[in-house]
PDB file of C-alpha atoms and ligand atoms in Angstrom:
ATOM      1  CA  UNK A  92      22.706 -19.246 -55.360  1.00 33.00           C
ATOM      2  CA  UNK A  93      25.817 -17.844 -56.763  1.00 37.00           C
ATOM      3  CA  UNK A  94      25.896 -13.903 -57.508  1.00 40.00           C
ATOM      4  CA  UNK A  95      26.772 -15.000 -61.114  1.00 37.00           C
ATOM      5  CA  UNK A  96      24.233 -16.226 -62.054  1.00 35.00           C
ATOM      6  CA  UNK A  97      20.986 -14.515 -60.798  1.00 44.00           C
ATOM      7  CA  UNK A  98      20.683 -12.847 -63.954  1.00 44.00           C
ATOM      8  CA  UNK A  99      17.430 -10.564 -63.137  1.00 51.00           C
ATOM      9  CA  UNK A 100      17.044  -7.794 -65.460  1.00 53.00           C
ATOM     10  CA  UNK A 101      14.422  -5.528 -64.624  1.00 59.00           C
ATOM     11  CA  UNK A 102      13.954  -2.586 -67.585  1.00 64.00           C
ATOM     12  CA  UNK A 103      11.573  -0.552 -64.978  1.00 81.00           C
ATOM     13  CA  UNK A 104      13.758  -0.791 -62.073  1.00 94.00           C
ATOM     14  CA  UNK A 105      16.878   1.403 -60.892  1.00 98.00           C
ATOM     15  CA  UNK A 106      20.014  -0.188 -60.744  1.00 98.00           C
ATOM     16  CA  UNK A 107      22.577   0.639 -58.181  1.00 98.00           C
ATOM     17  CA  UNK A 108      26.210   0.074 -56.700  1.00 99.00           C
ATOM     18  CA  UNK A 109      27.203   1.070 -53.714  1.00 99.00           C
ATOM     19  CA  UNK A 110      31.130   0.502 -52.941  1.00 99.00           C
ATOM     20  CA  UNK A 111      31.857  -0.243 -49.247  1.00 98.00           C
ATOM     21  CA  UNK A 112      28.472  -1.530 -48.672  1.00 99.00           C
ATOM     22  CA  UNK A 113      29.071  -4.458 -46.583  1.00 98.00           C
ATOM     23  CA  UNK A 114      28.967  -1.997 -43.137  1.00 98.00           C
ATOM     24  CA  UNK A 115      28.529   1.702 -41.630  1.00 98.00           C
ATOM     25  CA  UNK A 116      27.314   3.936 -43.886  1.00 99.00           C
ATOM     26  CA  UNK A 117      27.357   2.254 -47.251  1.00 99.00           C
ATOM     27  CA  UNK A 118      24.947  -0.245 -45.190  1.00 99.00           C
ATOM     28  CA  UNK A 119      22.668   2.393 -44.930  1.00 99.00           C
ATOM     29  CA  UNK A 120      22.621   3.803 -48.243  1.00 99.00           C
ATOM     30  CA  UNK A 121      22.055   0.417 -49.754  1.00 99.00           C
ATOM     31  CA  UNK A 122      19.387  -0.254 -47.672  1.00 98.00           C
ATOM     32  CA  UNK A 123      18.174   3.292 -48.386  1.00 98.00           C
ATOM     33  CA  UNK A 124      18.395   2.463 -51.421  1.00 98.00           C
ATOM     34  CA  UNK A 125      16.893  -0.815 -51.629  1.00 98.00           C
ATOM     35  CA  UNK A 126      13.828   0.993 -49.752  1.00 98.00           C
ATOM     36  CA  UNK A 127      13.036   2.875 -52.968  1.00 98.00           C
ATOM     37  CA  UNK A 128      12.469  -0.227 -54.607  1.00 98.00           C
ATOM     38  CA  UNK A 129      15.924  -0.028 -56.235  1.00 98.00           C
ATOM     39  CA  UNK A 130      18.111  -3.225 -57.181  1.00 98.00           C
ATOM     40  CA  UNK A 131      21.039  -2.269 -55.340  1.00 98.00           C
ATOM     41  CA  UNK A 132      24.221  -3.955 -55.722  1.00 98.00           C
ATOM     42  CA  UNK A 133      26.354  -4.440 -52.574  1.00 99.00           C
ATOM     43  CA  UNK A 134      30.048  -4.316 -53.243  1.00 99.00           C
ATOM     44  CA  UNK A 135      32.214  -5.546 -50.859  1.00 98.00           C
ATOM     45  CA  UNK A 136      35.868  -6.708 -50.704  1.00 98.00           C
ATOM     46  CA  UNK A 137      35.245  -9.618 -47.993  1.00 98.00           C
ATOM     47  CA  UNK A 138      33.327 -12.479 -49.234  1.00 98.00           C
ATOM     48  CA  UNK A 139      31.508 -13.367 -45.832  1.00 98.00           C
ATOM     49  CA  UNK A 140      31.205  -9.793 -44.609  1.00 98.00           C
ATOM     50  CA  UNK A 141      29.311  -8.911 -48.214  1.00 98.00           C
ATOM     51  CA  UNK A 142      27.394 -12.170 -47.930  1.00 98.00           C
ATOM     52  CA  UNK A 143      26.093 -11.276 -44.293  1.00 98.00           C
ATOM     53  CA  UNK A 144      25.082  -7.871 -45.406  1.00 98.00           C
ATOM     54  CA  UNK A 145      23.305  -9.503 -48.164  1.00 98.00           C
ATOM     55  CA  UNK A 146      21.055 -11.339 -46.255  1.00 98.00           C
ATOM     56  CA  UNK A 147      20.407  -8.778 -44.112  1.00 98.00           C
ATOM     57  CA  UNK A 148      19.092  -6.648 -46.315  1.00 98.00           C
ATOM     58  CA  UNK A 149      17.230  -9.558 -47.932  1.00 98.00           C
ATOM     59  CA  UNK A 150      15.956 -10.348 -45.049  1.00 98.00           C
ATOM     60  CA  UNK A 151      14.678  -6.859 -44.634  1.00 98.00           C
ATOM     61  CA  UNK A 152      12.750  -6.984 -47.645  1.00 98.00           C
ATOM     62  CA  UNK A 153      15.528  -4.930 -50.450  1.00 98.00           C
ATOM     63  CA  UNK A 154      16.194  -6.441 -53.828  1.00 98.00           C
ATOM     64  CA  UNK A 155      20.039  -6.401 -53.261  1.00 98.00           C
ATOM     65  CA  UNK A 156      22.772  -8.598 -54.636  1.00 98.00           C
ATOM     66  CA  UNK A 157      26.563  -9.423 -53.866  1.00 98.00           C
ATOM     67  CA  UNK A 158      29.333  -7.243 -56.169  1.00 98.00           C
ATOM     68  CA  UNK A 159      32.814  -8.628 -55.276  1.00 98.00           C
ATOM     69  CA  UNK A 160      34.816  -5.282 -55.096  1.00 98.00           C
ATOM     70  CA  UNK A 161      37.862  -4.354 -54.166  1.00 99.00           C
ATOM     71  CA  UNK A 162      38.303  -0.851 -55.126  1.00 99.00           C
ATOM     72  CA  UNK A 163      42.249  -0.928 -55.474  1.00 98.00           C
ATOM     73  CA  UNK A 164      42.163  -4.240 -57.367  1.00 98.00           C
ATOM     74  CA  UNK A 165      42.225  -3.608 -61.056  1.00 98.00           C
ATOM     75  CA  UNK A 166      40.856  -7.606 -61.867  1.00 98.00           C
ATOM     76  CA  UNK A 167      38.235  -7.272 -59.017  1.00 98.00           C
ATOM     77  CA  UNK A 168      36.721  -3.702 -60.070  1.00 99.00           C
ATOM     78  CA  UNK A 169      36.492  -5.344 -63.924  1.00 98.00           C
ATOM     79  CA  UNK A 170      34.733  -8.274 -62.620  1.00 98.00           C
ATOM     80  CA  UNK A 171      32.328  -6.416 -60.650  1.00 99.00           C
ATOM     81  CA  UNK A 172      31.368  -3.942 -63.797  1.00 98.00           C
ATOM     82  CA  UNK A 173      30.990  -7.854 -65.746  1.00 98.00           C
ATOM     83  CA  UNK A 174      28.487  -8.484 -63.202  1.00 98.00           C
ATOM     84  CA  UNK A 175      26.487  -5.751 -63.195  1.00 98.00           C
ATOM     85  CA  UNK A 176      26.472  -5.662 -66.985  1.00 98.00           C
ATOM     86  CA  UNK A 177      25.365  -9.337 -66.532  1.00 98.00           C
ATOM     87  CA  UNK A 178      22.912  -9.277 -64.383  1.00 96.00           C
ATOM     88  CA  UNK A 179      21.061  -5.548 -64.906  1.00 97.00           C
ATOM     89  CA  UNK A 180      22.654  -4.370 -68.565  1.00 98.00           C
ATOM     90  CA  UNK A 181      23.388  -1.152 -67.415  1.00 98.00           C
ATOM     91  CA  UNK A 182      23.846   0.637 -64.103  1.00 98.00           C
ATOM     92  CA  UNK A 183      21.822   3.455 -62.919  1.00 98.00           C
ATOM     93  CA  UNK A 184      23.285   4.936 -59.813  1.00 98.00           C
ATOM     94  CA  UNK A 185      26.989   4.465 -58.724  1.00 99.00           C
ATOM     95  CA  UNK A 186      27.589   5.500 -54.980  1.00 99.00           C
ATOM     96  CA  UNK A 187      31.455   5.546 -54.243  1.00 99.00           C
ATOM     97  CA  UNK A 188      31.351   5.128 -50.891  1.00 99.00           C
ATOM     98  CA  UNK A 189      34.274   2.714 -49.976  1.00 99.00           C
ATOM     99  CA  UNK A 190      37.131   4.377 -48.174  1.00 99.00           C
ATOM    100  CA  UNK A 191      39.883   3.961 -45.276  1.00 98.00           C
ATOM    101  CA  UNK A 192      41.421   6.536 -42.724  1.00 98.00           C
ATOM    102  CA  UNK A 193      44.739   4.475 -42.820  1.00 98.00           C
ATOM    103  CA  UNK A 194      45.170   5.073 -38.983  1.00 97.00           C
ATOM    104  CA  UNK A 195      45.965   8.132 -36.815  1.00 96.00           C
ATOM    105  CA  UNK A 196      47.726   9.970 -36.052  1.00 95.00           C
ATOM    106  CA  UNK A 197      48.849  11.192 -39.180  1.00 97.00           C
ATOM    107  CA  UNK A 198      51.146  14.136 -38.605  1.00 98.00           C
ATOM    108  CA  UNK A 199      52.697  15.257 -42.183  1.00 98.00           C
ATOM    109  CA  UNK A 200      56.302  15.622 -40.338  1.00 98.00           C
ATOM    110  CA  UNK A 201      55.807  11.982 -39.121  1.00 97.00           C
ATOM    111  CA  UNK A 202      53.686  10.596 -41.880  1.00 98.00           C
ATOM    112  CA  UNK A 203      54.422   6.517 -43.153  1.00 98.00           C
ATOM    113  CA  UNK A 204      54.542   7.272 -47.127  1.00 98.00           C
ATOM    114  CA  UNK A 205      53.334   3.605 -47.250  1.00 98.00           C
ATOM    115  CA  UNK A 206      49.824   4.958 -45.079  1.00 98.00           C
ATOM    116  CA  UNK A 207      49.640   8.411 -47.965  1.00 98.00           C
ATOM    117  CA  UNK A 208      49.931   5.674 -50.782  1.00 98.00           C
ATOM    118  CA  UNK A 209      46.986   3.012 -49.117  1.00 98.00           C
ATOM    119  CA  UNK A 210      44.631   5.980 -48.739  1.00 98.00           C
ATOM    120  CA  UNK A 211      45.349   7.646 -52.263  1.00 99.00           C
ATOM    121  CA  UNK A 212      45.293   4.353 -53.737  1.00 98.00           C
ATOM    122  CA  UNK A 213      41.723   3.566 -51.715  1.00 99.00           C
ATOM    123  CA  UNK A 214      39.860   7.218 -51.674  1.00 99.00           C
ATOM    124  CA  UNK A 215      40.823   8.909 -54.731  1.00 99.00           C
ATOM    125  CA  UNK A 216      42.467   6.513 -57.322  1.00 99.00           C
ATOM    126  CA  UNK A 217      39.921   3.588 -56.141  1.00 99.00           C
ATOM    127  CA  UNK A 218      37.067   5.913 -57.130  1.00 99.00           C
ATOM    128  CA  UNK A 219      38.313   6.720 -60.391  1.00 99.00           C
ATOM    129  CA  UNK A 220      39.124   3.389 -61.339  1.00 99.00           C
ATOM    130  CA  UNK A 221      35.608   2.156 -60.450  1.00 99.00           C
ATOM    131  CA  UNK A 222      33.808   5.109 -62.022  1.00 99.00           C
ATOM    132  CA  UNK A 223      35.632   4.779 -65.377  1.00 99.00           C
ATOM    133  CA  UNK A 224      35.171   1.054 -65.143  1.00 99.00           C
ATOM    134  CA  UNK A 225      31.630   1.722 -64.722  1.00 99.00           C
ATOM    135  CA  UNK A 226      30.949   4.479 -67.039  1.00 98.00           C
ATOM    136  CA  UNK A 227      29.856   2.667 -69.799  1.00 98.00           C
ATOM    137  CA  UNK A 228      26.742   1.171 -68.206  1.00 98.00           C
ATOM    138  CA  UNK A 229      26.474   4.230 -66.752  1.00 98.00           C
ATOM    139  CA  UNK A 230      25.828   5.863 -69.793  1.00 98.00           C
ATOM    140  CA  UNK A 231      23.220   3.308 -70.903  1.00 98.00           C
ATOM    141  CA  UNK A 232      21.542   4.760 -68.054  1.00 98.00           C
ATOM    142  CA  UNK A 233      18.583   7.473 -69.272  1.00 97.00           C
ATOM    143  CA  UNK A 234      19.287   9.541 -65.664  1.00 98.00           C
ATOM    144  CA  UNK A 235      22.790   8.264 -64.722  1.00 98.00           C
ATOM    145  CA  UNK A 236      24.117   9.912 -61.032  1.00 98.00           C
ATOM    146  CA  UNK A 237      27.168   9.213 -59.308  1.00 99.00           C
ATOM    147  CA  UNK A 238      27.598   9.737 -55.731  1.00 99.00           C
ATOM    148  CA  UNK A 239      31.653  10.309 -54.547  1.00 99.00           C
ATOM    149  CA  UNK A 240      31.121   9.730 -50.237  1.00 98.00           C
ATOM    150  CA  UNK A 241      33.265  12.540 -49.361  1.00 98.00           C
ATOM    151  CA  UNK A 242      34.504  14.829 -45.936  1.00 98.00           C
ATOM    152  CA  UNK A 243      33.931  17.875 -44.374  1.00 98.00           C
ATOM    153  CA  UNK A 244      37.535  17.617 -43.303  1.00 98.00           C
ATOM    154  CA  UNK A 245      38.751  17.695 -46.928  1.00 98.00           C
ATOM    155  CA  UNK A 246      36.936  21.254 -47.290  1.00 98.00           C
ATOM    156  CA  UNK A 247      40.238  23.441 -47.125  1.00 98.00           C
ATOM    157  CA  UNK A 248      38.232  26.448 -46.054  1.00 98.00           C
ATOM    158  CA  UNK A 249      37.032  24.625 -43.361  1.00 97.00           C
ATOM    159  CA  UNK A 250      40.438  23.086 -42.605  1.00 97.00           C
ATOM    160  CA  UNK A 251      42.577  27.109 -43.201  1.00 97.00           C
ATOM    161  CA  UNK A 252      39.276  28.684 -41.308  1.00 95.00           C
ATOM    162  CA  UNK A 253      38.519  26.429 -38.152  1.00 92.00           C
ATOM    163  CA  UNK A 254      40.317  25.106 -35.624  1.00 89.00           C
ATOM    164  CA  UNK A 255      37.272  23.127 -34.704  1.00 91.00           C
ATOM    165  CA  UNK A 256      38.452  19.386 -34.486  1.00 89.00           C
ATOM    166  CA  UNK A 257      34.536  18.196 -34.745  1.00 86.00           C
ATOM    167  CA  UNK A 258      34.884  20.261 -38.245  1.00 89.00           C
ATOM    168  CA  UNK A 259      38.769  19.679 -39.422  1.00 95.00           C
ATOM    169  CA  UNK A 260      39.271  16.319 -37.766  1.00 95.00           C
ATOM    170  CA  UNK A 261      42.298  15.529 -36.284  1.00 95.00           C
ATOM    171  CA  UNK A 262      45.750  16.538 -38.254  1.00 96.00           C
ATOM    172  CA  UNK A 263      46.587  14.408 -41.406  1.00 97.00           C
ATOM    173  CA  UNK A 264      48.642  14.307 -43.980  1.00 98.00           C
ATOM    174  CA  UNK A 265      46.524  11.143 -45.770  1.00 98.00           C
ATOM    175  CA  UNK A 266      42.628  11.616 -44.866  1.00 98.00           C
ATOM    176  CA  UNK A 267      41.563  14.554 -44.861  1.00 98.00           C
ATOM    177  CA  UNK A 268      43.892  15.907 -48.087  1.00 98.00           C
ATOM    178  CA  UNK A 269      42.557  12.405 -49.760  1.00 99.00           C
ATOM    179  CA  UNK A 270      39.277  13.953 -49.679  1.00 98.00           C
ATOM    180  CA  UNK A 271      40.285  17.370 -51.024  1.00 98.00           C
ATOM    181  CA  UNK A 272      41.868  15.153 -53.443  1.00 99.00           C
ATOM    182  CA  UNK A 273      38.793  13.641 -54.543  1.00 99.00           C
ATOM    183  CA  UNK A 274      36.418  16.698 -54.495  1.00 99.00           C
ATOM    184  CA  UNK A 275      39.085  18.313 -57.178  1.00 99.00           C
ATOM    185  CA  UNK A 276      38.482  14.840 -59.373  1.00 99.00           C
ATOM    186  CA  UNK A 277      34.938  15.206 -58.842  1.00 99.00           C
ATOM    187  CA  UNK A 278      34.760  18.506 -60.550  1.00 99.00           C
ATOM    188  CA  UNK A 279      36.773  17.210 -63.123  1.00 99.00           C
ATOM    189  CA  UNK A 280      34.420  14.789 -63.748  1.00 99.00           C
ATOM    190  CA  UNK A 281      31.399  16.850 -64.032  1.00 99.00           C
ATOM    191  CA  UNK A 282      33.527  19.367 -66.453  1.00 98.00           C
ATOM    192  CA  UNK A 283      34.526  16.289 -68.416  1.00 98.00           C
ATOM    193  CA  UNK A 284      30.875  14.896 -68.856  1.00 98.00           C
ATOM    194  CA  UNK A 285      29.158  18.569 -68.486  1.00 98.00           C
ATOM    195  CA  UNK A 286      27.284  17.670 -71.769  1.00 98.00           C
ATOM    196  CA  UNK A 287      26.070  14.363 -70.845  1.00 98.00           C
ATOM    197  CA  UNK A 288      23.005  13.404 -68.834  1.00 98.00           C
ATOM    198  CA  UNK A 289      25.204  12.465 -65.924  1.00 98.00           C
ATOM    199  CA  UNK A 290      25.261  13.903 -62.849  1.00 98.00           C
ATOM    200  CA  UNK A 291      28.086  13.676 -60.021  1.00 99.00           C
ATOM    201  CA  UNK A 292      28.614  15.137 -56.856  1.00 99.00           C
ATOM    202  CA  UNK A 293      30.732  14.888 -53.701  1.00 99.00           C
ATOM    203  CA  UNK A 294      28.270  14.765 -50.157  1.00 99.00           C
ATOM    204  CA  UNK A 295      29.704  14.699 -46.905  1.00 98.00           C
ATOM    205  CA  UNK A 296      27.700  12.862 -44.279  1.00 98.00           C
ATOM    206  CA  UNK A 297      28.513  14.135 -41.122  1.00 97.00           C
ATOM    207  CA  UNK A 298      30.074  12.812 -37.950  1.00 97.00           C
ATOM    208  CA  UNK A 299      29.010   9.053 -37.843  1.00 98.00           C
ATOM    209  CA  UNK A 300      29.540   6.450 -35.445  1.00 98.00           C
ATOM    210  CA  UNK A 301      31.192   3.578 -37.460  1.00 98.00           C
ATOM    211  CA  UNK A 302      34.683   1.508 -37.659  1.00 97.00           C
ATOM    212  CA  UNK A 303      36.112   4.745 -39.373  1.00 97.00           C
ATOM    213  CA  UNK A 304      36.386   6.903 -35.939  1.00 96.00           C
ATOM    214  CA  UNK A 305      36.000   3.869 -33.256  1.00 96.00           C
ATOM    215  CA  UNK A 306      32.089   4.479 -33.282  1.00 97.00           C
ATOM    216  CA  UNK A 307      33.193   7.990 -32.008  1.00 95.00           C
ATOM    217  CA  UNK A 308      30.847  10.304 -34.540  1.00 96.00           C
ATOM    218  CA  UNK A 309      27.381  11.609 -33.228  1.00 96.00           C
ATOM    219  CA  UNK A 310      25.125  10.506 -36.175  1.00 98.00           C
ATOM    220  CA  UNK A 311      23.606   7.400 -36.919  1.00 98.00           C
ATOM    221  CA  UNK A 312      24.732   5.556 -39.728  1.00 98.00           C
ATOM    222  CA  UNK A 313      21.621   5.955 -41.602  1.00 98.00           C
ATOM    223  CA  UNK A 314      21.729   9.999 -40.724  1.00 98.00           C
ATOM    224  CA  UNK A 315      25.127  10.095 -42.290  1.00 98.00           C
ATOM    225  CA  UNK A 316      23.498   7.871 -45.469  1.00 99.00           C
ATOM    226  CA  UNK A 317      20.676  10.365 -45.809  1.00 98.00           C
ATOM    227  CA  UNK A 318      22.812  13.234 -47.902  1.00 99.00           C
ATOM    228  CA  UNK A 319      24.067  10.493 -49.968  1.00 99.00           C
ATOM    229  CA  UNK A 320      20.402   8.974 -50.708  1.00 98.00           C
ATOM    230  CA  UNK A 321      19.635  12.545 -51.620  1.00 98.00           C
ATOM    231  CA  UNK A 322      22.231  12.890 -54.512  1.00 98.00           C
ATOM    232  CA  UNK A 323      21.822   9.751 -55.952  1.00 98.00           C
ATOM    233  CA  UNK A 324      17.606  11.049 -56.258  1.00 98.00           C
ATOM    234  CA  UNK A 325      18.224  14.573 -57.728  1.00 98.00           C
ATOM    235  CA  UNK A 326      16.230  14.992 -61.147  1.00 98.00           C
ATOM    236  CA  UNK A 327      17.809  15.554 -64.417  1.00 98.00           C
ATOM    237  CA  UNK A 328      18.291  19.132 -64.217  1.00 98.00           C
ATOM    238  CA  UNK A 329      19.884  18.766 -60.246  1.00 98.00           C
ATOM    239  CA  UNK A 330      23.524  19.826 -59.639  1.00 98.00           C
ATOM    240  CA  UNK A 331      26.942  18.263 -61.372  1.00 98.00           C
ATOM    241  CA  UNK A 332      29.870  19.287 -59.452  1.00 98.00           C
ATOM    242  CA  UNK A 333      28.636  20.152 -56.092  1.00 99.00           C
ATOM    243  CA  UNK A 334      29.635  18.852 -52.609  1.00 99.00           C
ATOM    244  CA  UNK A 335      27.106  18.538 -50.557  1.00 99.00           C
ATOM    245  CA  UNK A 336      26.037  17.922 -46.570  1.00 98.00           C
ATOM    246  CA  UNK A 337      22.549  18.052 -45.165  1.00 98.00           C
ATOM    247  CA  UNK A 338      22.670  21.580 -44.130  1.00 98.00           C
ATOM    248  CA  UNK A 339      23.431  22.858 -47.732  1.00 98.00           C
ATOM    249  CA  UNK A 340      26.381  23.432 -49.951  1.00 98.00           C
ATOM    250  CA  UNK A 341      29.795  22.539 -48.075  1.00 98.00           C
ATOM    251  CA  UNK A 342      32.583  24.869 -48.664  1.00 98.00           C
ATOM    252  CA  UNK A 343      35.542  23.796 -51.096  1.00 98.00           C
TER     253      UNK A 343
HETATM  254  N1  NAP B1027      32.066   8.044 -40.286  1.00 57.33           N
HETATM  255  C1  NAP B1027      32.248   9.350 -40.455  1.00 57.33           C
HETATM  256  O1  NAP B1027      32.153  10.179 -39.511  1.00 57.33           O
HETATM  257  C2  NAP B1027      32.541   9.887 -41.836  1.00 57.33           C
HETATM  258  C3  NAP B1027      32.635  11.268 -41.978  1.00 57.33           C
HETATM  259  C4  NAP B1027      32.888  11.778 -43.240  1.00 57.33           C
HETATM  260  C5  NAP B1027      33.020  10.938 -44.319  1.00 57.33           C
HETATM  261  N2  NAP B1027      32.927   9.592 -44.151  1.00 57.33           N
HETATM  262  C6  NAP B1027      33.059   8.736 -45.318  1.00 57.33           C
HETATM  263  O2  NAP B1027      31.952   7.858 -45.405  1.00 57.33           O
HETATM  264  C7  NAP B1027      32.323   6.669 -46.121  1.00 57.33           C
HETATM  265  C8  NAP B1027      31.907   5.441 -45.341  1.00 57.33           C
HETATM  266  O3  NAP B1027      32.656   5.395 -44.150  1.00 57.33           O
HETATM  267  P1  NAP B1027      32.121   4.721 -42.822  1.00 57.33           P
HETATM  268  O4  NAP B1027      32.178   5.759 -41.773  1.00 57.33           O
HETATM  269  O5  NAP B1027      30.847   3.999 -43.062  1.00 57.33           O
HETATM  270  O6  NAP B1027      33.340   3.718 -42.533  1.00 57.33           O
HETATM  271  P2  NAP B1027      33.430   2.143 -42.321  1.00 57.33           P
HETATM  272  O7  NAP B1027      32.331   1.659 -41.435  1.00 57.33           O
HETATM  273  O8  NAP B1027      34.841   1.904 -41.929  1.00 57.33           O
HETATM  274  O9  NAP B1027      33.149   1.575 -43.781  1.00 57.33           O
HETATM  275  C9  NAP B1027      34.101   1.703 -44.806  1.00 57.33           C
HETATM  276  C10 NAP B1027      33.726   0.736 -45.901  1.00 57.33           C
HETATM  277  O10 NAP B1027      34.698   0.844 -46.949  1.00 57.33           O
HETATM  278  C11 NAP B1027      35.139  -0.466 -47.253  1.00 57.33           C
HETATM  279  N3  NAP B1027      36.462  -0.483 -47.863  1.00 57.33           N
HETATM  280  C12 NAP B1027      37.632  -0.018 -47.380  1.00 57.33           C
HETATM  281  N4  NAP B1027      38.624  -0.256 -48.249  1.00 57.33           N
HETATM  282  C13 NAP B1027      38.079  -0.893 -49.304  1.00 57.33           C
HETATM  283  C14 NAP B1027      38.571  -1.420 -50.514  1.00 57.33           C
HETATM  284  N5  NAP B1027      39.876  -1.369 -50.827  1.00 57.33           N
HETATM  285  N6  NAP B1027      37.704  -1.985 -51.389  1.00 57.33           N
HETATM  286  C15 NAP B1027      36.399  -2.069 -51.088  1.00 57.33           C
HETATM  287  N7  NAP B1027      35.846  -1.623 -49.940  1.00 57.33           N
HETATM  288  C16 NAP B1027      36.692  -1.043 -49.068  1.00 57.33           C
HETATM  289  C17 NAP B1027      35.105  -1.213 -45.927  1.00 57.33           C
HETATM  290  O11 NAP B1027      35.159  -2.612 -46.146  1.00 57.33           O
HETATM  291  P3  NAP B1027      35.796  -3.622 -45.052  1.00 57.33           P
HETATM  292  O12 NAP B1027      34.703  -3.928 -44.066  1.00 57.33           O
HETATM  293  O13 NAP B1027      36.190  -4.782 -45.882  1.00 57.33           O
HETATM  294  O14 NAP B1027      36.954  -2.917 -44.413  1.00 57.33           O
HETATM  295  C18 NAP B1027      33.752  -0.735 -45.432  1.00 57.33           C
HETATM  296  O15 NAP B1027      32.716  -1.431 -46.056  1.00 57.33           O
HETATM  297  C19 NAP B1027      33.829   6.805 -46.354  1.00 57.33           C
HETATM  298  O16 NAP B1027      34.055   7.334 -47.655  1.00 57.33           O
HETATM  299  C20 NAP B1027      34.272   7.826 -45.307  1.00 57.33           C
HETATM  300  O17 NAP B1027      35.457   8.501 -45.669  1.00 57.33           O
HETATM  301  C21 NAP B1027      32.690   9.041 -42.915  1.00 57.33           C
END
């Protein structure tokens, strides 16, 4: 069946997006997701890599569907907030999870510009352009929450206080800025829609073993979904402008 039209709209059930979701931890917070007894929408860049997650999670029992989504393609981000409107009316739940290292090492005296650019383009400006595309079925929503899948290693007191690579992560001048980058746009964000019912915070989750680090982190990917599955739960009167890992608050 094509992803266009399964139109399913279900009034009493939550509606969510999860960018990235075809692997790692956007996997797990769609099927964490999906476990609620959420619709969750799987967006993915690569057709047969978003159709395999699909039916996975289908096959494990979620109510998820295919969202075409590149996050740095203007046409594709549209089309993906058409199909959601489509299929659900309005979304519920945005989790911006999609997001690339752009290689290491990353040394600022030795930096490719052309590396910055991908990553800014992917981790901050990707997120903006699919929340803003998304906003308005966001704000159909009656407890709307968005979700930006930051880093410890773009907390700058971490970064100025620790020379702790399992905290900092290695030097970069793309990654780890790119998420200090989007923590600033994330307060923005909540100043910006302070006196609407939505809610959005930044959530770091941990050292995970996926692609990103060569399956080097020490969580599971489903640990390192767990702060994210939190967030996109909080009630109406939980936190706007917070980043957040499972031990607590995380330090701008
Ligand atoms: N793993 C960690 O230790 C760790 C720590 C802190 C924060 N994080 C954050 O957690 C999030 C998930 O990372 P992960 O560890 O699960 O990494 P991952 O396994 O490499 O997954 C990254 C996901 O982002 C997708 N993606 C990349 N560029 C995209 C684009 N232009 N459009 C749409 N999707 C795109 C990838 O799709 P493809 O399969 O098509 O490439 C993949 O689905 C990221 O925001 C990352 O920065 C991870």
């Amino acid at each position: 069946m094509s992803e266009r039209n399964e139109r399913n709209e279900q009034p009493g059930r939550t509606i969510a997006l999860v960018t990235g979701a075809n692997k790692g931890i956007g996997y797990e917070i769609a099927a964490g997701l999906g476990a609620l007894g959420w619709s969750v929408g799987v967006g993915a860049r690569d057709t047969g890599r978003r159709e395999a997650a699909v039916e996975k999670l289908r096959a494990a029992g979620f109510d998820v569907f295919g969202v075409s989504l590149d996050v740095t393609d203007d046409g594709s981000v549209a089309a993906a907030a058409a199909l959601v409107e489509e299929r659900a009316g309005r979304l519920d739940v945005l989790v911006n999870n999609a997001a690339v290292t752009g290689g290491m090492p990353q040394q600022p005296t030795m930096v490719d510009l052309a590396v910055v650019r991908t990553v800014v383009e992917t981790n901050v400006i990707g997120v903006i352009r699919v929340t803003n595309a998304m906003l308005p079925l966001l704000r159909r929503s009656a407890s709307p929450r968005i979700v930006n899948m930051s880093s410890g290693v773009g907390s700058i007191t971490r970064q100025s206080e620790s020379a702790d690579v399992s905290m900092t992560g290695p030097i970069s001048a793309a990654y780890s800025p790119s998420k200090s980058f989007l923590n600033a746009v994330t307060v923005q964000y909540a100043k910006e829609l302070c006196d609407t019912n939505i809610l959005i915070n930044a959530v770091c989750p941990g050292y995970t073993a996926t692609d990103l680090n060569g399956f080097r982190g020490i969580r599971t990917p489903e640990q390192g979904a767990a702060i994210a599955i939190r967030l996109a739960t909080i009630p109406d009167d939980g936190p706007s402008g917070g980043f957040f890992e499972d031990a607590g608050v995380v330090p701008w």
